[in-house]
PDB file of C-alpha atoms and ligand atoms in Angstrom:
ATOM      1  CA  UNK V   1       0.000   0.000   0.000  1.00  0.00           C
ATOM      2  CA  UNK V   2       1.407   3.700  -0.756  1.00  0.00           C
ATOM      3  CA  UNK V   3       2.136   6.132   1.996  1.00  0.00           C
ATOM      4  CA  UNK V   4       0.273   8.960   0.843  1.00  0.00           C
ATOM      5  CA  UNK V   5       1.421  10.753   3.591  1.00  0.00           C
ATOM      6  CA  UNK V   6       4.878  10.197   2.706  1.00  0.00           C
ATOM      7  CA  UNK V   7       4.688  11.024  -0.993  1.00  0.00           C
ATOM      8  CA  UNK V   8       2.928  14.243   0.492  1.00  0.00           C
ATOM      9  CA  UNK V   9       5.720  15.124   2.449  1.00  0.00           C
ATOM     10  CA  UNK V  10       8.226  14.737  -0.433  1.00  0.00           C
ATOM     11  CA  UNK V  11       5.708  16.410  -2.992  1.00  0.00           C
ATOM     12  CA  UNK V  12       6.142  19.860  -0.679  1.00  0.00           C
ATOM     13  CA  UNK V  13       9.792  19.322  -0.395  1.00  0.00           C
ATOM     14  CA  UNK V  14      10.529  18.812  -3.663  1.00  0.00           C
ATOM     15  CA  UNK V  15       7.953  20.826  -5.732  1.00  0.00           C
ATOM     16  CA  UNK V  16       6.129  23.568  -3.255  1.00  0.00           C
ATOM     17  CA  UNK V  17       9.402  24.859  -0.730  1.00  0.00           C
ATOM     18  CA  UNK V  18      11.780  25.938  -3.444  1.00  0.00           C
ATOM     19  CA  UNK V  19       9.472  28.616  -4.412  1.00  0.00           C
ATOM     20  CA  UNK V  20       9.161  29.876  -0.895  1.00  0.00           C
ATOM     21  CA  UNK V  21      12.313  28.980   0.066  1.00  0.00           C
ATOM     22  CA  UNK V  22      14.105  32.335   0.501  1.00  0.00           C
ATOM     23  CA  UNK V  23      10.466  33.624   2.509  1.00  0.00           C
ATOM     24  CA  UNK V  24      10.880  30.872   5.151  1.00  0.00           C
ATOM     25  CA  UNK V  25      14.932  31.278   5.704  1.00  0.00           C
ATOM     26  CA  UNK V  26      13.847  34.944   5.916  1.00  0.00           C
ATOM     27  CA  UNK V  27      10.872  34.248   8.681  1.00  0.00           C
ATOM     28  CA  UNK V  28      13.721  31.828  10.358  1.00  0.00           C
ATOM     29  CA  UNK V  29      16.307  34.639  10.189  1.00  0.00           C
ATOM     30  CA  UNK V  30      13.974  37.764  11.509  1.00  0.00           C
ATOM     31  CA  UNK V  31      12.114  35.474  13.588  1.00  0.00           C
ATOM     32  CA  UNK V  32       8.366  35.760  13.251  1.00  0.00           C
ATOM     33  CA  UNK V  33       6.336  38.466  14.226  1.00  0.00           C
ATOM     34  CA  UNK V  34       2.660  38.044  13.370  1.00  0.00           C
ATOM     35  CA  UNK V  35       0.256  41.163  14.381  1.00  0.00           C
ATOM     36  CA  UNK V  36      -2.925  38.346  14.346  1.00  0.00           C
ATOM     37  CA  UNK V  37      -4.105  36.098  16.739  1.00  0.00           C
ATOM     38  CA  UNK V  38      -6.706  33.502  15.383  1.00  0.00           C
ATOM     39  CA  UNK V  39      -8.421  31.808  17.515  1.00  0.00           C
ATOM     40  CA  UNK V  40     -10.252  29.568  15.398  1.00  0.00           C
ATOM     41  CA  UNK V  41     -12.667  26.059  15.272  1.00  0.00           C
ATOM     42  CA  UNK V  42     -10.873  22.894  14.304  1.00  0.00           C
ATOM     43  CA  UNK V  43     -13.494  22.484  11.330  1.00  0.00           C
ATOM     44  CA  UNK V  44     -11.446  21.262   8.744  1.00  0.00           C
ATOM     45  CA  UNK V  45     -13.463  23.670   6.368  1.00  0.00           C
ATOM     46  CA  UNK V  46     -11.952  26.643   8.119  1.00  0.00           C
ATOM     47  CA  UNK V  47      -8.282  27.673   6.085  1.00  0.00           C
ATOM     48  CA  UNK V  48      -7.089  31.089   7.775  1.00  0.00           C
ATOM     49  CA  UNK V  49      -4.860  32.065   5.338  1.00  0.00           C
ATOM     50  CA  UNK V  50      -7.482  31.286   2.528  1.00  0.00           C
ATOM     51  CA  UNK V  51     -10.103  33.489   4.268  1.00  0.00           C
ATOM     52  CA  UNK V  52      -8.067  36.089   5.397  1.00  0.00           C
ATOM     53  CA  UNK V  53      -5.587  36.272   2.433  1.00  0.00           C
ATOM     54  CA  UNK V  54      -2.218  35.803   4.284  1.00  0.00           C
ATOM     55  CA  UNK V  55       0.890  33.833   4.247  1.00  0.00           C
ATOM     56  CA  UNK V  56       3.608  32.452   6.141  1.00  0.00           C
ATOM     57  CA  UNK V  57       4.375  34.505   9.545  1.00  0.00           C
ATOM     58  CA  UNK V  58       1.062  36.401   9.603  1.00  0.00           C
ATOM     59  CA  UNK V  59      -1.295  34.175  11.991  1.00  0.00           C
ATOM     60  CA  UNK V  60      -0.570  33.216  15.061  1.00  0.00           C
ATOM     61  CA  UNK V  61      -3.562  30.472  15.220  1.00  0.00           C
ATOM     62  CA  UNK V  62      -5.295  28.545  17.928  1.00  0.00           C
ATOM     63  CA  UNK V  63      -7.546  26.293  17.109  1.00  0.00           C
ATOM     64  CA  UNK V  64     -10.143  23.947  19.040  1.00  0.00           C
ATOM     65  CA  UNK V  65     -13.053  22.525  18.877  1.00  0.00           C
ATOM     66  CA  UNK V  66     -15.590  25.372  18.714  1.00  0.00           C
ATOM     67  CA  UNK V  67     -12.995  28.373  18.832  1.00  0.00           C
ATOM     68  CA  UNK V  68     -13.555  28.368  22.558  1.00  0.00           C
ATOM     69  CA  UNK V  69     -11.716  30.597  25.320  1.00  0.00           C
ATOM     70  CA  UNK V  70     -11.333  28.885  29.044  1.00  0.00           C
ATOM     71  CA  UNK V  71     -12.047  31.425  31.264  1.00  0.00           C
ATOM     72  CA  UNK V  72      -8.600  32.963  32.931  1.00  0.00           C
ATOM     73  CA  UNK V  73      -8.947  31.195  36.404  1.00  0.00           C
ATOM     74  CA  UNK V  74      -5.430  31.825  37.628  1.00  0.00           C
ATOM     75  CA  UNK V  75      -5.340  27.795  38.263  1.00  0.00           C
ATOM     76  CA  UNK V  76      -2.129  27.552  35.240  1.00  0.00           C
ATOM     77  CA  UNK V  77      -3.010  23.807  34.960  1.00  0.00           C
ATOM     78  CA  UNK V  78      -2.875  22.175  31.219  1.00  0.00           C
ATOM     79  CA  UNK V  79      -4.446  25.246  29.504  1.00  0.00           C
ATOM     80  CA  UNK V  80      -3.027  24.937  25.887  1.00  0.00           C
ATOM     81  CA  UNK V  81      -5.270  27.554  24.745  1.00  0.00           C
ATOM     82  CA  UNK V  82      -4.771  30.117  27.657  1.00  0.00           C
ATOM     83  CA  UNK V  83      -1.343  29.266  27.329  1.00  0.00           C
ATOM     84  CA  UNK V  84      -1.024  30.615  23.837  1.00  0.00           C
ATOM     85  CA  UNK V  85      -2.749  33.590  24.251  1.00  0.00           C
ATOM     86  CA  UNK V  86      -0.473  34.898  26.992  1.00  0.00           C
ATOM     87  CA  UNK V  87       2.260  34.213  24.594  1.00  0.00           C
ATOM     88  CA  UNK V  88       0.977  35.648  21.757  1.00  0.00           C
ATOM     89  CA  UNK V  89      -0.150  39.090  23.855  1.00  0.00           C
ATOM     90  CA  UNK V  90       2.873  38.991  25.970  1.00  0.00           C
ATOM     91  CA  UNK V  91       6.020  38.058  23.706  1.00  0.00           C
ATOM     92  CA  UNK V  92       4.182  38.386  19.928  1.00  0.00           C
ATOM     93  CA  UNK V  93       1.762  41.911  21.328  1.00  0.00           C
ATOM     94  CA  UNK V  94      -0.348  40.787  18.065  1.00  0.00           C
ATOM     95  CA  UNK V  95      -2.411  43.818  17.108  1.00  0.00           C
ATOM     96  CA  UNK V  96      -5.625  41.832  17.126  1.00  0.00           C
ATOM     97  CA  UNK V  97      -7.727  38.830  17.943  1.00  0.00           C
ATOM     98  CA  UNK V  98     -10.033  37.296  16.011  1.00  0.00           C
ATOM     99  CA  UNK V  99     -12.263  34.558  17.217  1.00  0.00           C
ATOM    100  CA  UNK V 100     -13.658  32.633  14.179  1.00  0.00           C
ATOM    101  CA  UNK V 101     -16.663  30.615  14.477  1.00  0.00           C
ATOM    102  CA  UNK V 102     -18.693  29.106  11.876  1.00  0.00           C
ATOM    103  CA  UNK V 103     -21.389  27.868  10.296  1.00  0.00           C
ATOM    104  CA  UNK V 104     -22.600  23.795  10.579  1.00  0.00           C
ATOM    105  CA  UNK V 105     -20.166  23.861  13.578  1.00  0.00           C
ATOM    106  CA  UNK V 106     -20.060  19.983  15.279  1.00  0.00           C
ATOM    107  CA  UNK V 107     -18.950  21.625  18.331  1.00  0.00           C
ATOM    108  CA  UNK V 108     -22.552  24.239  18.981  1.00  0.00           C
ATOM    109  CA  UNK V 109     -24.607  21.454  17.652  1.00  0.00           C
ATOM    110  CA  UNK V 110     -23.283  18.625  20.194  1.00  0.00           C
ATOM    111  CA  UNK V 111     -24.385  21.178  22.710  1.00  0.00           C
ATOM    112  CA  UNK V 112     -27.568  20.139  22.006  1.00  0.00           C
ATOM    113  CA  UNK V 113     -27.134  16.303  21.657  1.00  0.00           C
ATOM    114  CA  UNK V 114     -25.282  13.416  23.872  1.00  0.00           C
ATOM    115  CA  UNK V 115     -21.586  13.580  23.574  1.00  0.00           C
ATOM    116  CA  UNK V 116     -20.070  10.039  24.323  1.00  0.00           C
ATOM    117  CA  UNK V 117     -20.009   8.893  27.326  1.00  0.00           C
ATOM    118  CA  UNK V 118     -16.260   8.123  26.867  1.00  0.00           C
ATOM    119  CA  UNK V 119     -15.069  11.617  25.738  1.00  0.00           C
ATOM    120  CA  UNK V 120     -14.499  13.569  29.237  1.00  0.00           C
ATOM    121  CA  UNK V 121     -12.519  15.978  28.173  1.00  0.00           C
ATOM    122  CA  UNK V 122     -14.376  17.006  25.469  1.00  0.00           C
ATOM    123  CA  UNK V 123     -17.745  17.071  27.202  1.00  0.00           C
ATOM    124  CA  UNK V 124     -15.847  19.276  30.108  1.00  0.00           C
ATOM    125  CA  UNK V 125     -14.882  21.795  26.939  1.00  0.00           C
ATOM    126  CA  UNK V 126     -17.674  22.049  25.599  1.00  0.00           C
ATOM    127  CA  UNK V 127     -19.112  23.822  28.875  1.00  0.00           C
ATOM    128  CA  UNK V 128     -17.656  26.430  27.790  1.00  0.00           C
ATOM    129  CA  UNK V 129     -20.103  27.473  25.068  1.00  0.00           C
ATOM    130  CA  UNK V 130     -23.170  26.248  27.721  1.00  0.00           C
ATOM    131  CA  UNK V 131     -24.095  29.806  28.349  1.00  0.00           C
ATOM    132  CA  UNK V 132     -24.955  30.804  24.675  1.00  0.00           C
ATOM    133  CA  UNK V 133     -27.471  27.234  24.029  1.00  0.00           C
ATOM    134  CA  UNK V 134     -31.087  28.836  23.378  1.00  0.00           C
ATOM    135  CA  UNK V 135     -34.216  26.919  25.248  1.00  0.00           C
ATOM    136  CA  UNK V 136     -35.599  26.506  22.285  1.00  0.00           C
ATOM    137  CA  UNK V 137     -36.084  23.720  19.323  1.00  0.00           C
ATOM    138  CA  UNK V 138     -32.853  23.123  17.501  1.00  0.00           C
ATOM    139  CA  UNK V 139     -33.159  24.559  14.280  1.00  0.00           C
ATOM    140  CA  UNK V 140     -30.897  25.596  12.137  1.00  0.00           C
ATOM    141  CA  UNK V 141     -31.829  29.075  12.795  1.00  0.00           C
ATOM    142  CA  UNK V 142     -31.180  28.317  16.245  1.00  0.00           C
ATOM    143  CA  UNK V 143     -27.718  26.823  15.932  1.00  0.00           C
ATOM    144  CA  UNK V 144     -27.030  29.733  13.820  1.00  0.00           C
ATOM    145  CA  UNK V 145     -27.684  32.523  16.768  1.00  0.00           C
ATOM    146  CA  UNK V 146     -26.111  29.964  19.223  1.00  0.00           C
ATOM    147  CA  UNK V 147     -22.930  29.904  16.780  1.00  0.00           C
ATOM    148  CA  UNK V 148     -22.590  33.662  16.882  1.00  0.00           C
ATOM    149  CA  UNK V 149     -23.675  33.737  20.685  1.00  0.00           C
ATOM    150  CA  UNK V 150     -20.674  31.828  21.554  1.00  0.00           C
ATOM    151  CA  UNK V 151     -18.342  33.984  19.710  1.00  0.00           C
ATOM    152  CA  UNK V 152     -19.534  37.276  21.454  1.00  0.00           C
ATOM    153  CA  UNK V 153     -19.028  34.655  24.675  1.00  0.00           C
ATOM    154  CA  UNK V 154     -15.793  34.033  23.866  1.00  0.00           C
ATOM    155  CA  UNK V 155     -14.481  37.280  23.041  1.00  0.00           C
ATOM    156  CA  UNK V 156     -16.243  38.513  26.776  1.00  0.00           C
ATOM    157  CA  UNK V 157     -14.137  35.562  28.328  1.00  0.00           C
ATOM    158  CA  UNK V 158     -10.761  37.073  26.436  1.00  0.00           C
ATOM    159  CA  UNK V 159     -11.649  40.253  28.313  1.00  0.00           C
ATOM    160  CA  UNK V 160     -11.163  38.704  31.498  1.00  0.00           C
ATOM    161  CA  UNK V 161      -7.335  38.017  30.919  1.00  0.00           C
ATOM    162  CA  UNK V 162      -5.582  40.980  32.057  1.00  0.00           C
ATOM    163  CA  UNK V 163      -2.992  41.524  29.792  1.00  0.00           C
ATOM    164  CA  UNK V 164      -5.705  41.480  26.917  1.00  0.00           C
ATOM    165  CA  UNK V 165      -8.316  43.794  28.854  1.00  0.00           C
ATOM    166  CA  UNK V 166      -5.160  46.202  29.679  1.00  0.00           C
ATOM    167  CA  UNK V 167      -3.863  46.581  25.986  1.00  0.00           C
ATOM    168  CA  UNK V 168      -7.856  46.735  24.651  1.00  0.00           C
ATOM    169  CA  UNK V 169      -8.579  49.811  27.212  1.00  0.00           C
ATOM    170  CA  UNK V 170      -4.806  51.058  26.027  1.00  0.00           C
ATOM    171  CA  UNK V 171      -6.073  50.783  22.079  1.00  0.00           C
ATOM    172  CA  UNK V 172      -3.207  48.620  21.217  1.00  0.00           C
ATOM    173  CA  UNK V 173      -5.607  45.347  20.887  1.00  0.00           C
ATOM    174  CA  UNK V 174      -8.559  45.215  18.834  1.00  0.00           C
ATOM    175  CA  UNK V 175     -10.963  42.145  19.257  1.00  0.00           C
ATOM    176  CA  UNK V 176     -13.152  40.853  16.333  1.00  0.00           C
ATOM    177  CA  UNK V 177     -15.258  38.247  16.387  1.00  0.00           C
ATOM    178  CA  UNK V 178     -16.523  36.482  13.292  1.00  0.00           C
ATOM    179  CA  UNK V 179     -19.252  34.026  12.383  1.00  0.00           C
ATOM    180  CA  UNK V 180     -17.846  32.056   8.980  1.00  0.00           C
ATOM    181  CA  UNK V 181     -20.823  30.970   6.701  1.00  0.00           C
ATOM    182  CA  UNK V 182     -18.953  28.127   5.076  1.00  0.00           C
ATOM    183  CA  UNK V 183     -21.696  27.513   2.030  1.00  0.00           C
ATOM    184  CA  UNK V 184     -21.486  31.819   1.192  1.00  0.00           C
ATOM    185  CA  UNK V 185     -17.777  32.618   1.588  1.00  0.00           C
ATOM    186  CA  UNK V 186     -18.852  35.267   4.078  1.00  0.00           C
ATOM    187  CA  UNK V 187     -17.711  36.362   7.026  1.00  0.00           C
ATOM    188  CA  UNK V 188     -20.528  37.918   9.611  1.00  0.00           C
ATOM    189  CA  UNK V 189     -18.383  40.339  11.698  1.00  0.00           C
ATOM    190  CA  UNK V 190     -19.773  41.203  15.237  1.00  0.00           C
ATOM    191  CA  UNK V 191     -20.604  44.879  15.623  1.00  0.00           C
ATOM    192  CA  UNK V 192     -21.053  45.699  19.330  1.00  0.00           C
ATOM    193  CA  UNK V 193     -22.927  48.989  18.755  1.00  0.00           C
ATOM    194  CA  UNK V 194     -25.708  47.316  16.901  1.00  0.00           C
ATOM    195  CA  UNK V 195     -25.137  44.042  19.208  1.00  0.00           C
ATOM    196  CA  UNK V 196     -25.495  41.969  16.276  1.00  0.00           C
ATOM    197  CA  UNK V 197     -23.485  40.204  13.198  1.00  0.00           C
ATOM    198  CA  UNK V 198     -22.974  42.181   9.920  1.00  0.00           C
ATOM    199  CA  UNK V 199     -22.002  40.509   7.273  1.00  0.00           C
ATOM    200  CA  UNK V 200     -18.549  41.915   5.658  1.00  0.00           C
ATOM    201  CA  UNK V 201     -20.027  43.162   2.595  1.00  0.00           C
ATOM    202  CA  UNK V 202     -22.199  45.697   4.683  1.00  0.00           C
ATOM    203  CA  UNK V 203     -19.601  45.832   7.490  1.00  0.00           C
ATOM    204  CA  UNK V 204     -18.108  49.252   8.145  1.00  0.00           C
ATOM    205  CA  UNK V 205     -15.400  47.235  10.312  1.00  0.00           C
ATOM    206  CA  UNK V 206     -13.721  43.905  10.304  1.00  0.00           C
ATOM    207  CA  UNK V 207     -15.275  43.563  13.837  1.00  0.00           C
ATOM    208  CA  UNK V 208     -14.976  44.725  17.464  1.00  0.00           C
ATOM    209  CA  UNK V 209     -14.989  42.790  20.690  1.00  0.00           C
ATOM    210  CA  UNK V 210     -17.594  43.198  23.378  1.00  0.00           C
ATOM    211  CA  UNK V 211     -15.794  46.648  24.756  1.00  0.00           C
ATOM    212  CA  UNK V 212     -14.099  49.119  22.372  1.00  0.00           C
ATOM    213  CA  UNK V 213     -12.569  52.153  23.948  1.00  0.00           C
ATOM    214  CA  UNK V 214     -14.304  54.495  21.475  1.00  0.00           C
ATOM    215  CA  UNK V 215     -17.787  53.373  22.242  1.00  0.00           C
ATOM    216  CA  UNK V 216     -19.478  53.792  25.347  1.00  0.00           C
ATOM    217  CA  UNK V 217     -20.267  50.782  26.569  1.00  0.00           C
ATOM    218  CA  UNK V 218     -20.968  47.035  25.570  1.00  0.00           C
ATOM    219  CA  UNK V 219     -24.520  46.579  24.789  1.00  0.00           C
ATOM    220  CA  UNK V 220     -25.961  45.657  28.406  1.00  0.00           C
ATOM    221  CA  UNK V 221     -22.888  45.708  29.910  1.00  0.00           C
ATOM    222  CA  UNK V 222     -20.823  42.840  30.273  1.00  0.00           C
ATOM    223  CA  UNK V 223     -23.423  40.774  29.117  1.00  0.00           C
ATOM    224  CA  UNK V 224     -23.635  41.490  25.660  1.00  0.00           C
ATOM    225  CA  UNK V 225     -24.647  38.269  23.480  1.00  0.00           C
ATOM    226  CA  UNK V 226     -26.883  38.937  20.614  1.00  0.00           C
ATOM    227  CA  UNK V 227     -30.310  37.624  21.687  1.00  0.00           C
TER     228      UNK V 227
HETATM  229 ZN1   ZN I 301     -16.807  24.233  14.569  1.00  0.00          ZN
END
């Protein structure tokens, strides 16, 4: 039987790196210094650099199973995802955060069904979008609100890291969340003046978290999900 993960390997070794050869010695020279954190679902139907149009260098990306954020508990136990956020504030100070969920995402809908019995940790994670599931009849109207409810949740738990609240309230840190409609190509950014999603052919802004220093106030306060 081939290994057509081998002949993969060897296919970007031999044909794809020599034309980007002299970009990655560069990025290995200069070191990399990427002005974007994505935080972003593990849908394989999500490509960053496809969507947002960049290359080698320019993401930092997380990515988990429904672009979640733990909250920042102090407890510094195995938190892979808190973990790279403080480095890529801290050591990277990226310019901006963008939490990407998306359309059809596994991750929102198993909030709604049984997650196997067997799968602790991922039935412990996905507690962490609890708080945007609607009492209502899953539809997919519903899972779409609960999608971009758990964004806005997300981006309210990022505020609660204090190097990220510290450079937001400095303007040096702009938060954006975005719902990805995988079947349109379009990316819904959050607006939080309007509370809602917009998509980015209407947008007048690639997004803004739940506080932005030139607004008043999040819609509501702190709690600020779209209804
Ligand atoms: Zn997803």
């Amino acid at each position: 039987m081939p290994d057509e993960l081998l002949q993969r390997l060897r296919r970007f070794h031999d044909d794809y790196f020599p034309g980007v050869a002299a970009q990655f010695q560069n990025l290995v020279r200069d070191g990399q210094h990427p002005t974007i954190l994505f935080i972003g679902c593990s849908d394989s139907r999500i490509v960053p650099y496809l969507l947002t149009g960049t290359g080698p260098g320019e993401l930092f990306i997380i990515r988990n199973v429904g672009a979640f954020v733990p909250p920042y508990d102090g407890s510094a136990g195995y938190h892979g995802t808190a973990a790279a956020i403080e480095f890529a504030v801290l050591t990277l100070e990226v310019a901006h955060i963008i939490v990407c969920g998306h359309s059809h995402c596994g991750g929102i809908r198993a909030l709604y069904e049984e997650v196997p019995p067997e799968a602790i940790n991922l039935r412990a994670w996905l507690e962490l979008g609890r708080e945007a599931v609607l009492p209502v009849q899953v539809t997919e109207e519903a899972l779409c609100r609960t999608e971009q409810r758990a964004i806005v949740l997300q981006l309210e738990r990022l505020m609660g890291y204090p190097m990220v609240r510290g450079r937001v309230e400095a303007g040096r840190l702009a938060l954006h969340g975005w719902h990805y409609v995988l079947e349109d190509g379009e990316v819904h950014v959050f607006d939080v003046k309007s509370g809602g999603f917009v998509a980015a052919a209407q947008a007048l802004h690639s997004g803004t978290g739940p506080y932005h220093p030139f607004t008043d106030a999040s819609p509501g306060g702190s709690g600020g999900a779209p209804a």
